[in-house]
Amino acid sequence: MSNLAILFKSLFSSDNQSDRVVPPSGFTARLTVFASGAMAFLTVFALALSLASGRLASRWGDELAHSSTLRISAPAEQMAEQVQTALRVLDTTPGVALARALTADEQKALLAPWFGPDLPIDSLPVPQLIEIVETEEGYDGAGLRLRLQAEVPGAVLDDHTRWRKPLEQAAGRLRLLGWVAIALIAATTAAIITLAANAALAANAQVIQVLRLVGAQDGYIARAFVRRFTLRALSGAAAGMVLGLGAVLLLPPAQDAGGFLTGLGFTGAGWLVPFVIPPLAALVAFLATRTAANRVLSELP
Amino acid sequence: MIELENLGFSYGEGEMLSDISLKLAPGSFHFLTGPSGSGKTTFLKLCYGALQPTAGHARLFDQDVRHMSRDDMAMTRRRIGVVHQDCQFLDHLPIADNVALPLTVSGRDSLEEVANLKELLDWVGLGKRASAYPPELSGGERQRAALARAVIMSPDVVLADEPTGNVDWDMSQRLLQLLIELNRMGKTIMIATHDLNLIRTAKSQVQARVLRIAGRRLQLAGADL
Ligand SMILES: Nc1ncnc2c1ncn2[C@@H]1O[C@H](COP(=O)(O)OP(=O)(O)OP(=O)(O)O)[C@@H](O)[C@H]1O
Ligand SMILES: [Mg+2]
């Protein structure tokens, strides 16, 4: 039988009597409930951190994929020539996949939000915009600026999205750290529950001996302990998760201006992710207790 | 069912049982006597696999104890009812649950068996004490409960270690009658005891062999008993 099947069976079979053969132990019970509760609470925050930094990384990543722009301000009679020169420079710049002057209609559309739709753009000294799409490797910004300076005096290269690259990396790291934290929390939970299970098994050596004398198989004895610890971890983690979600709800809501700090939380279906914490905690407790029980039972005479 | 062959046993320093051979025939009735500390309890433990021989062989239901897995041993224990000298109860469970424990751990705690439990508790005179906890019982009550637990699985063999150690003459007679009744139902019985009067009473009712541990050996006691 697979671990999950045993877990399911041991959790939901109404074998009350098998629970009672092991005396209730207040201390290890409280330790297990508290530890899984605290760990679930922490896991909610680690998850929130991971998911939020993941969202941030992909948002910034998307923006990076957009083009940078070259803005040319020149007297009207030089404009066409400067644009031609700039396009020629860009065509020969390694790392530029595409360079394209925006049409008058496109520029109008960009300005419409500020000046309304009826802007006589041709009669205004509006800079001409050139859209640049980079290749994977990107171009050398400083080098391009130097060349443009020499050949197209009115050009300003706006590659403001570039400063976001290290931020995108940082967000990626943060997300990774979140997952590492979750793994560490799971490992710590397993360690604490193993200790508690060992303490319970040691305290009940006499009980185990009696059970064996009346013909109990190791699997039966192990199940009595495993079921308990699994249920405790499940209930503790459920409580910790609810508290953690409550605490996340109380954080200030995400705002565009606040950026990262106020964006720490869950969005949409993300709110459902924390609900896997209690079953996972139960699984961790199940595996930890079963390992501990099997080891102790094989060592007892 | 229980077969010992040139069995020797030592707790560490020096053998305390040597060269013992015995075959318990189905339906037989044995007493085991010997001075205190001669090794009666040790001998019984070898008979239900709680100890392993340090020499020779112990076979339970044709399986060598040394080659049995823990799960095999658990299954074998269900066929051997034991009244332990120190009872071995779970103090956190009422006496009825303790008596039913062999059913519980073997997954046989059905309604039908629970009805049998009530009957069994009445049989050993503990019907009214069913919900008491082991520490609340007198020595004699505990021994009767231990006997009830030993027979609840209706085992082929019952091994009783001083089952009448803590009870008065009347009660010891009652317990003996319970064991004789079981023997008449075909169970194999072995009782370790100091009580020679008990043995005499039994011999007047069943064909019982008396074994004695003396000088590390198992002997058949003479006709004087
Ligand atoms: N676990 C043990 N480790 C070491 N020595 C032991 C152990 N159990 C019993 N002994 C020793 O083995 C000897 C026999 O003990 P056992 O309990 O078999 O005697 P007994 O015949 O049942 O005595 P009683 O009539 O008093 O019950 C005793 O000397 C005892 O001290
Ligand atoms: Mg003894």
Coordinates of C-alpha atoms and ligand atoms in Angstrom, one line a residue:
Chain A
M1 CA 0.0 0.0 0.0
S2 CA 1.3 3.4 -0.8
N3 CA 2.1 5.9 2.0
L4 CA -0.8 8.1 1.0
A5 CA -3.2 5.2 1.1
I6 CA -2.0 4.2 4.6
L7 CA -2.2 7.8 5.7
F8 CA -5.8 8.1 4.4
K9 CA -6.8 4.9 6.0
S10 CA -5.2 5.6 9.3
L11 CA -6.8 9.1 9.4
F12 CA -10.3 8.2 8.5
S13 CA -10.9 4.7 9.8
S14 CA -12.9 5.0 12.9
D15 CA -10.6 2.7 14.8
N16 CA -11.1 4.4 18.2
Q17 CA -10.0 1.5 20.2
S18 CA -6.6 1.4 18.6
D19 CA -6.2 5.0 19.6
R20 CA -6.9 4.3 23.2
V21 CA -4.4 1.5 23.6
V22 CA -1.7 4.2 23.8
P23 CA -2.3 6.5 26.8
P24 CA -2.8 10.1 26.1
S25 CA 0.4 12.1 26.6
G26 CA -0.2 15.8 27.3
F27 CA 3.3 17.0 26.8
T28 CA 4.2 15.5 23.4
A29 CA 0.6 16.3 22.2
R30 CA 0.9 19.9 23.0
L31 CA 4.5 20.1 21.6
T32 CA 3.3 18.6 18.3
V33 CA 0.2 20.8 18.0
F34 CA 2.2 24.0 18.9
A35 CA 5.1 23.2 16.6
S36 CA 3.0 22.4 13.6
G37 CA 0.8 25.5 14.2
A38 CA 3.8 27.8 14.5
M39 CA 5.4 26.2 11.4
A40 CA 2.2 26.5 9.4
F41 CA 2.0 30.2 10.4
L42 CA 5.5 30.8 9.2
T43 CA 4.9 28.8 6.0
V44 CA 2.0 31.1 5.1
F45 CA 4.4 34.1 5.1
A46 CA 7.1 32.2 3.2
L47 CA 4.5 31.3 0.7
A48 CA 3.2 34.9 0.5
L49 CA 6.8 36.1 0.0
S50 CA 7.4 33.5 -2.7
L51 CA 4.3 34.1 -4.6
A52 CA 4.6 37.9 -4.4
S53 CA 8.2 38.0 -5.5
G54 CA 7.3 35.5 -8.3
R55 CA 4.6 37.9 -9.5
L56 CA 7.0 40.8 -9.3
A57 CA 9.8 39.0 -11.2
S58 CA 7.4 38.0 -14.0
R59 CA 5.9 41.5 -14.2
W60 CA 9.3 43.1 -14.4
G61 CA 10.5 40.4 -16.8
D62 CA 7.5 41.2 -19.1
E63 CA 8.4 44.9 -19.1
L64 CA 12.0 44.1 -20.0
A65 CA 10.9 42.3 -23.0
H66 CA 9.3 45.5 -24.3
S67 CA 11.3 47.8 -26.4
S68 CA 13.4 50.7 -25.3
T69 CA 12.8 54.0 -27.1
L70 CA 14.9 56.6 -28.9
R71 CA 13.6 60.1 -28.7
I72 CA 14.7 62.6 -31.4
S73 CA 14.1 66.3 -30.9
A74 CA 15.3 68.4 -33.8
P75 CA 14.1 71.4 -35.8
A76 CA 11.5 70.3 -38.3
E77 CA 13.7 70.6 -41.3
Q78 CA 16.4 68.3 -39.8
M79 CA 14.0 65.8 -38.4
A80 CA 13.7 63.5 -41.3
E81 CA 17.4 63.3 -41.9
Q82 CA 18.2 62.7 -38.2
V83 CA 15.6 59.9 -38.0
Q84 CA 17.1 58.3 -41.1
T85 CA 20.6 58.5 -39.6
A86 CA 19.4 57.1 -36.3
L87 CA 17.7 54.2 -38.0
R88 CA 20.9 53.5 -39.9
V89 CA 22.9 53.6 -36.7
L90 CA 20.5 51.3 -35.0
D91 CA 20.4 48.8 -37.9
T92 CA 24.1 48.4 -37.6
T93 CA 24.2 48.1 -33.8
P94 CA 24.7 44.6 -32.6
G95 CA 21.9 43.5 -30.2
V96 CA 19.2 45.6 -31.8
A97 CA 16.6 43.2 -33.4
L98 CA 14.4 45.9 -34.8
A99 CA 14.2 49.6 -35.0
R100 CA 11.2 51.4 -36.3
A101 CA 10.0 55.0 -36.3
L102 CA 6.5 55.4 -34.9
T103 CA 4.0 56.7 -37.4
A104 CA 2.2 60.0 -36.8
D105 CA -1.0 58.1 -35.8
E106 CA 0.9 56.0 -33.2
Q107 CA 2.4 59.1 -31.7
K108 CA -1.0 60.8 -31.7
A109 CA -2.4 57.8 -29.9
L110 CA 0.4 58.1 -27.3
L111 CA -0.3 61.7 -26.7
A112 CA -4.1 61.5 -26.8
P113 CA -4.5 60.8 -23.1
W114 CA -2.8 64.1 -22.3
F115 CA -3.9 66.4 -25.1
G116 CA -7.1 64.9 -26.4
P117 CA -7.7 63.2 -29.7
D118 CA -7.7 66.3 -32.0
L119 CA -4.1 67.2 -31.6
P120 CA -2.6 68.8 -34.7
I121 CA 0.6 66.8 -34.2
D122 CA 2.2 67.9 -37.5
S123 CA 2.3 71.5 -36.5
L124 CA 3.8 70.9 -33.1
P125 CA 7.5 70.4 -32.3
V126 CA 6.9 66.9 -31.0
P127 CA 9.9 64.6 -30.8
Q128 CA 9.9 61.6 -33.1
L129 CA 10.0 58.3 -31.3
I130 CA 11.9 55.2 -32.5
E131 CA 10.9 51.9 -31.0
I132 CA 13.8 49.5 -30.4
V133 CA 13.4 45.8 -29.8
E134 CA 16.4 44.2 -28.4
T135 CA 17.7 40.7 -29.1
E136 CA 18.2 38.2 -26.2
E137 CA 21.7 39.5 -25.5
G138 CA 20.7 43.2 -25.6
Y139 CA 22.8 46.0 -27.0
D140 CA 25.6 48.0 -25.4
G141 CA 23.8 51.1 -24.1
A142 CA 26.9 53.2 -23.5
G143 CA 28.4 52.5 -26.9
L144 CA 25.2 53.2 -28.7
R145 CA 24.9 56.6 -26.8
L146 CA 28.4 57.6 -28.0
R147 CA 27.6 56.8 -31.6
L148 CA 24.3 58.6 -31.5
Q149 CA 25.9 61.6 -29.9
A150 CA 28.3 61.9 -32.8
E151 CA 25.8 61.3 -35.6
V152 CA 22.4 62.3 -34.3
P153 CA 22.8 65.2 -31.9
G154 CA 19.0 65.4 -31.1
A155 CA 18.7 61.8 -30.0
V156 CA 18.1 60.7 -26.4
L157 CA 18.2 57.0 -25.7
D158 CA 15.7 56.0 -23.1
D159 CA 16.5 52.5 -21.8
H160 CA 15.0 53.0 -18.4
T161 CA 13.8 49.5 -18.2
R162 CA 17.3 48.3 -18.0
W163 CA 17.7 49.2 -14.3
R164 CA 15.0 46.7 -13.6
K165 CA 17.1 43.7 -14.7
P166 CA 19.0 43.4 -11.3
L167 CA 15.7 44.0 -9.5
E168 CA 14.1 41.2 -11.5
Q169 CA 17.0 39.0 -10.5
A170 CA 16.6 40.0 -6.9
A171 CA 12.9 39.2 -7.0
G172 CA 13.8 35.8 -8.5
R173 CA 16.2 35.2 -5.6
L174 CA 13.7 36.2 -3.1
R175 CA 11.2 33.8 -4.5
L176 CA 13.9 31.0 -4.3
L177 CA 14.6 32.0 -0.7
G178 CA 10.9 31.7 0.1
W179 CA 10.9 28.1 -1.2
V180 CA 14.1 27.3 0.7
A181 CA 12.5 28.7 3.8
I182 CA 9.4 26.5 3.2
A183 CA 11.7 23.4 2.8
L184 CA 13.6 24.3 6.0
I185 CA 10.3 24.7 7.9
A186 CA 9.1 21.3 6.6
A187 CA 12.4 19.8 7.7
T188 CA 12.2 21.4 11.1
T189 CA 8.7 20.2 11.6
A190 CA 9.8 16.7 10.7
A191 CA 12.6 17.0 13.2
I192 CA 10.4 18.3 16.1
I193 CA 7.7 15.7 15.4
T194 CA 10.4 12.9 15.3
L195 CA 11.7 14.1 18.7
A196 CA 8.1 14.2 20.1
A197 CA 7.3 10.8 18.6
N198 CA 10.5 9.3 20.0
A199 CA 9.7 10.7 23.5
A200 CA 6.2 9.3 23.3
L201 CA 7.5 5.9 22.2
A202 CA 10.1 5.8 24.9
A203 CA 7.6 6.8 27.6
N204 CA 5.4 4.0 26.4
A205 CA 7.9 1.2 26.3
Q206 CA 5.9 -0.7 29.0
V207 CA 2.7 -0.2 27.0
I208 CA 4.3 -1.5 23.8
Q209 CA 5.6 -4.6 25.7
V210 CA 2.1 -5.4 27.0
L211 CA 0.6 -4.9 23.5
R212 CA 3.2 -7.3 22.1
L213 CA 2.5 -9.9 24.8
V214 CA -1.2 -10.0 23.8
G215 CA -0.2 -10.5 20.1
A216 CA -0.1 -6.9 18.6
Q217 CA 1.9 -6.7 15.4
D218 CA 4.3 -3.8 15.0
G219 CA 2.1 -2.3 12.3
Y220 CA -0.8 -2.0 14.7
I221 CA 1.3 -0.4 17.4
A222 CA 3.0 2.0 15.0
R223 CA -0.4 3.0 13.6
A224 CA -1.7 3.9 17.1
F225 CA 1.2 6.4 17.4
V226 CA 1.2 7.6 13.8
R227 CA -2.5 8.3 13.7
R228 CA -2.2 10.5 16.8
F229 CA 0.7 12.5 15.6
T230 CA -0.7 12.9 12.2
L231 CA -4.0 14.2 13.5
R232 CA -2.3 16.6 15.9
A233 CA -0.1 18.0 13.1
L234 CA -3.1 18.4 10.9
S235 CA -5.1 20.3 13.5
G236 CA -2.1 22.4 14.7
A237 CA -1.2 23.3 11.1
A238 CA -4.8 24.1 10.2
A239 CA -5.0 26.6 13.2
G240 CA -1.6 28.0 12.3
M241 CA -2.6 28.5 8.7
V242 CA -5.8 30.2 9.6
L243 CA -3.9 32.6 11.9
G244 CA -1.3 33.2 9.2
L245 CA -3.9 34.0 6.6
G246 CA -5.6 36.3 9.0
A247 CA -2.3 38.1 9.5
V248 CA -1.7 38.4 5.8
L249 CA -5.3 39.8 5.4
L250 CA -4.4 42.5 7.9
L251 CA -1.5 43.7 5.9
P252 CA -2.1 46.9 3.9
P253 CA -3.7 46.2 0.5
A254 CA -1.5 46.1 -2.6
Q255 CA -1.1 49.4 -4.3
D256 CA 0.7 50.2 -7.5
A257 CA 2.7 53.0 -5.8
G258 CA 3.6 50.8 -2.8
G259 CA 5.3 48.3 -5.1
F260 CA 6.7 45.3 -3.4
L261 CA 6.1 45.9 0.3
T262 CA 2.4 46.4 0.0
G263 CA 2.1 43.7 -2.6
L264 CA 3.1 41.0 -0.1
G265 CA 0.0 38.8 0.0
F266 CA -2.1 36.5 -2.1
T267 CA -4.1 37.3 -5.2
G268 CA -6.9 35.4 -6.8
A269 CA -6.4 31.6 -6.7
G270 CA -3.2 32.2 -4.7
W271 CA -5.4 32.4 -1.6
L272 CA -6.1 28.7 -2.0
V273 CA -2.4 27.7 -2.0
P274 CA -2.0 28.0 1.9
F275 CA -4.8 25.4 2.2
V276 CA -2.3 22.7 1.1
I277 CA -0.2 23.4 4.2
P278 CA -2.3 21.3 6.7
P279 CA -2.4 18.2 4.6
L280 CA 1.3 18.6 3.8
A281 CA 2.1 19.0 7.6
A282 CA 0.0 15.8 8.2
L283 CA 2.0 14.0 5.6
V284 CA 5.3 15.2 7.1
A285 CA 4.1 14.1 10.6
F286 CA 2.9 10.8 9.2
L287 CA 6.3 10.0 7.6
A288 CA 8.3 11.2 10.5
T289 CA 6.3 9.3 13.1
R290 CA 6.2 6.2 11.0
T291 CA 10.0 6.2 10.6
A292 CA 10.5 6.8 14.3
A293 CA 8.0 4.1 15.3
N294 CA 9.4 1.5 12.9
R295 CA 12.9 2.3 14.2
V296 CA 12.0 2.1 17.9
L297 CA 9.9 -1.0 17.5
S298 CA 12.6 -2.8 15.7
E299 CA 15.1 -1.9 18.5
L300 CA 12.8 -2.9 21.4
P301 CA 13.4 -6.5 22.4
Chain B
M1 CA 2.3 -27.3 19.9
I2 CA 5.1 -26.4 22.3
E3 CA 8.3 -28.3 21.9
L4 CA 11.6 -27.8 23.7
E5 CA 14.6 -29.7 22.6
N6 CA 17.9 -29.8 24.6
L7 CA 17.0 -26.3 25.6
G8 CA 19.4 -24.2 27.7
F9 CA 19.0 -20.7 28.9
S10 CA 21.2 -18.1 30.6
Y11 CA 20.5 -14.5 31.6
G12 CA 24.3 -13.9 31.2
E13 CA 26.3 -15.4 34.0
G14 CA 25.9 -19.2 34.1
E15 CA 23.1 -21.3 32.7
M16 CA 20.0 -21.3 34.8
L17 CA 18.2 -24.0 32.7
S18 CA 20.1 -26.8 31.0
D19 CA 19.3 -29.6 28.6
I20 CA 15.5 -29.4 28.9
S21 CA 13.4 -31.4 26.4
L22 CA 9.6 -31.4 26.6
K23 CA 6.7 -31.8 24.2
L24 CA 3.4 -30.5 25.3
A25 CA 0.7 -32.8 23.9
P26 CA -2.6 -31.2 22.8
G27 CA -5.1 -31.4 25.6
S28 CA -2.5 -32.2 28.3
F29 CA -2.5 -30.7 31.8
H30 CA 0.8 -29.8 33.4
F31 CA 1.9 -28.3 36.7
L32 CA 5.3 -26.7 37.0
T33 CA 6.9 -26.5 40.5
G34 CA 10.2 -25.6 41.9
P35 CA 11.7 -23.3 44.6
S36 CA 11.4 -19.6 44.2
G37 CA 14.1 -18.4 41.8
S38 CA 14.5 -21.8 40.2
G39 CA 13.3 -20.5 36.9
K40 CA 9.6 -21.2 36.5
T41 CA 8.8 -17.8 35.1
T42 CA 11.8 -18.0 32.9
F43 CA 10.7 -21.4 31.6
L44 CA 7.2 -20.2 30.8
K45 CA 8.7 -17.2 28.9
L46 CA 10.7 -19.6 26.8
C47 CA 7.4 -21.4 26.1
Y48 CA 5.7 -18.3 24.7
G49 CA 8.7 -16.8 22.9
A50 CA 9.3 -13.9 25.2
L51 CA 12.8 -15.3 25.7
Q52 CA 15.0 -17.1 23.2
P53 CA 16.9 -20.2 24.2
T54 CA 20.7 -19.8 24.5
A55 CA 21.1 -23.5 23.6
G56 CA 18.9 -26.0 21.9
H57 CA 15.6 -25.3 20.3
A58 CA 12.2 -24.0 21.2
R59 CA 9.4 -24.7 18.6
L60 CA 6.0 -23.1 18.9
F61 CA 3.4 -24.6 16.6
D62 CA 6.2 -26.1 14.5
Q63 CA 8.1 -22.8 14.1
D64 CA 11.6 -22.4 15.6
V65 CA 11.5 -19.3 17.9
R66 CA 14.8 -18.2 16.6
H67 CA 13.6 -18.0 13.0
M68 CA 10.3 -16.3 13.7
S69 CA 9.8 -12.6 12.7
R70 CA 8.1 -10.3 15.1
D71 CA 4.9 -10.5 13.2
D72 CA 5.0 -14.4 13.2
M73 CA 5.5 -14.1 17.0
A74 CA 2.5 -11.8 17.3
M75 CA 0.4 -14.4 15.5
T76 CA 1.7 -17.2 17.7
R77 CA 1.0 -15.2 20.9
R78 CA -2.7 -15.1 19.8
R79 CA -2.7 -18.9 20.1
I80 CA -1.1 -19.0 23.5
G81 CA -3.0 -17.5 26.4
V82 CA -0.7 -16.4 29.2
V83 CA -1.5 -15.4 32.8
H84 CA 1.5 -13.4 33.7
Q85 CA 2.8 -13.5 37.3
D86 CA 2.7 -9.6 37.3
C87 CA -0.5 -9.5 35.3
Q88 CA 0.8 -6.9 32.7
F89 CA -2.2 -4.7 32.3
L90 CA -2.5 -1.2 30.7
D91 CA -3.3 0.9 33.7
H92 CA -5.0 3.6 31.6
L93 CA -7.7 1.3 30.4
P94 CA -10.7 -0.1 32.4
I95 CA -10.4 -3.8 33.2
A96 CA -13.0 -4.8 30.5
D97 CA -10.8 -3.2 27.8
N98 CA -7.7 -4.9 29.2
V99 CA -9.4 -8.2 29.1
A100 CA -10.5 -7.5 25.5
L101 CA -7.1 -6.2 24.5
P102 CA -6.1 -9.4 22.6
L103 CA -9.3 -9.0 20.5
T104 CA -8.6 -5.4 20.0
V105 CA -5.1 -5.8 18.7
S106 CA -6.1 -8.6 16.4
G107 CA -8.9 -6.6 14.9
R108 CA -11.6 -8.9 16.3
D109 CA -13.4 -6.5 18.6
S110 CA -16.8 -7.1 16.9
L111 CA -20.2 -6.9 18.7
E112 CA -20.4 -10.7 19.0
E113 CA -17.0 -10.8 20.8
V114 CA -18.1 -8.0 23.1
A115 CA -21.0 -10.1 24.2
N116 CA -18.6 -12.9 24.9
L117 CA -16.5 -10.5 27.0
K118 CA -19.5 -9.8 29.3
E119 CA -20.0 -13.5 29.7
L120 CA -16.3 -14.1 30.4
L121 CA -16.1 -11.3 33.0
D122 CA -19.1 -12.9 34.8
W123 CA -17.4 -16.3 34.5
V124 CA -14.4 -14.9 36.5
G125 CA -16.7 -13.0 38.8
L126 CA -15.7 -9.5 37.6
G127 CA -19.0 -8.6 35.9
K128 CA -19.5 -5.8 38.4
R129 CA -15.9 -4.5 38.2
A130 CA -15.7 -4.2 34.4
S131 CA -15.2 -0.4 34.4
A132 CA -12.7 -0.3 37.2
Y133 CA -9.0 0.4 36.4
P134 CA -6.4 -2.2 37.1
P135 CA -4.7 -0.3 40.0
E136 CA -8.2 -0.2 41.7
L137 CA -8.4 -4.0 41.7
S138 CA -7.3 -6.4 44.5
G139 CA -4.5 -8.9 43.8
G140 CA -7.1 -11.7 43.3
E141 CA -9.3 -9.7 41.1
R142 CA -6.3 -8.8 38.9
Q143 CA -5.4 -12.4 38.6
R144 CA -8.9 -13.4 37.6
A145 CA -8.9 -10.6 35.0
A146 CA -5.5 -11.9 33.8
L147 CA -7.0 -15.4 33.4
A148 CA -10.0 -13.9 31.5
R149 CA -7.6 -12.1 29.2
A150 CA -5.5 -15.2 28.7
V151 CA -8.5 -17.2 27.4
I152 CA -10.5 -14.6 25.5
M153 CA -9.0 -15.5 22.2
S154 CA -9.9 -19.1 22.9
P155 CA -6.2 -20.1 22.5
D156 CA -4.9 -23.7 22.1
V157 CA -2.6 -23.4 25.1
V158 CA -2.9 -21.6 28.4
L159 CA 0.2 -20.9 30.4
A160 CA -0.5 -19.6 33.9
D161 CA 2.3 -18.3 36.1
E162 CA 1.2 -18.5 39.8
P163 CA -2.5 -17.8 38.9
T164 CA -3.5 -18.4 42.5
G165 CA -0.6 -16.5 44.1
N166 CA -2.7 -13.7 45.6
V167 CA -6.0 -15.4 46.4
D168 CA -7.5 -17.3 49.3
W169 CA -8.3 -21.0 49.2
D170 CA -11.8 -20.7 47.9
M171 CA -10.9 -18.4 45.1
S172 CA -7.9 -20.5 44.1
Q173 CA -10.3 -23.5 43.9
R174 CA -12.6 -21.4 41.6
L175 CA -9.7 -20.4 39.4
L176 CA -8.5 -24.0 39.2
Q177 CA -12.0 -25.1 38.2
L178 CA -11.9 -22.5 35.4
L179 CA -8.7 -24.0 34.1
I180 CA -9.9 -27.6 34.5
E181 CA -13.0 -26.6 32.5
L182 CA -10.8 -25.2 29.8
N183 CA -8.8 -28.4 29.7
R184 CA -12.0 -30.4 29.3
M185 CA -12.8 -28.2 26.3
G186 CA -9.5 -29.5 24.8
K187 CA -7.1 -26.7 25.8
T188 CA -3.6 -27.5 26.8
I189 CA -2.8 -26.2 30.2
M190 CA 0.4 -25.5 32.1
I191 CA 0.3 -23.9 35.6
A192 CA 3.4 -22.8 37.5
T193 CA 2.7 -22.9 41.2
H194 CA 4.1 -23.5 44.7
D195 CA 0.8 -24.6 46.0
L196 CA 1.0 -28.4 46.5
N197 CA -2.6 -28.5 47.8
L198 CA -3.8 -27.0 44.5
I199 CA -1.9 -29.7 42.6
R200 CA -3.5 -32.4 44.8
T201 CA -7.0 -31.1 44.2
A202 CA -6.4 -30.9 40.5
K203 CA -5.0 -34.4 40.3
S204 CA -8.1 -35.8 41.8
Q205 CA -10.1 -34.3 38.9
V206 CA -7.8 -34.4 35.8
Q207 CA -4.9 -36.3 34.6
A208 CA -2.1 -33.9 35.4
R209 CA 1.6 -34.3 35.1
V210 CA 3.8 -32.5 37.6
L211 CA 7.1 -31.1 36.4
R212 CA 9.7 -29.8 38.8
I213 CA 12.7 -27.6 38.1
A214 CA 15.6 -28.7 40.2
G215 CA 19.3 -28.1 39.7
R216 CA 18.6 -26.4 36.3
R217 CA 16.9 -29.5 35.0
L218 CA 13.3 -30.4 34.4
Q219 CA 12.1 -33.5 36.2
L220 CA 8.9 -35.4 36.4
A221 CA 7.8 -35.2 40.0
G222 CA 7.2 -38.4 41.9
A223 CA 3.9 -40.0 42.8
D224 CA 3.9 -38.4 46.2
L225 CA 2.1 -35.4 44.5
Ligands
LIG1 N1 15.6 -10.3 33.3 C1 16.4 -11.0 34.1 N2 17.8 -10.7 34.1 C2 18.6 -11.4 34.9 N3 18.2 -12.3 35.8 C3 16.9 -12.6 35.9 C4 15.9 -11.9 35.0 N4 14.7 -12.4 35.3 C5 14.9 -13.4 36.3 N5 16.2 -13.5 36.6 C6 16.8 -14.4 37.6 O1 16.5 -15.7 37.2 C7 16.2 -16.5 38.3 C8 14.9 -17.2 38.0 O2 13.9 -16.3 37.9 P1 12.4 -16.7 37.7 O3 11.5 -15.5 37.8 O4 12.3 -17.5 36.5 O5 12.1 -17.6 39.0 P2 10.8 -18.3 39.5 O6 11.0 -19.7 39.6 O7 9.6 -17.8 38.6 O8 10.6 -17.6 40.9 P3 9.3 -17.3 41.7 O9 8.7 -18.6 42.2 O10 9.7 -16.4 42.8 O11 8.4 -16.6 40.8 C9 16.1 -15.6 39.5 O12 17.3 -15.8 40.2 C10 16.1 -14.2 38.9 O13 16.7 -13.3 39.8
MG2 MG 8.0 -16.7 38.8

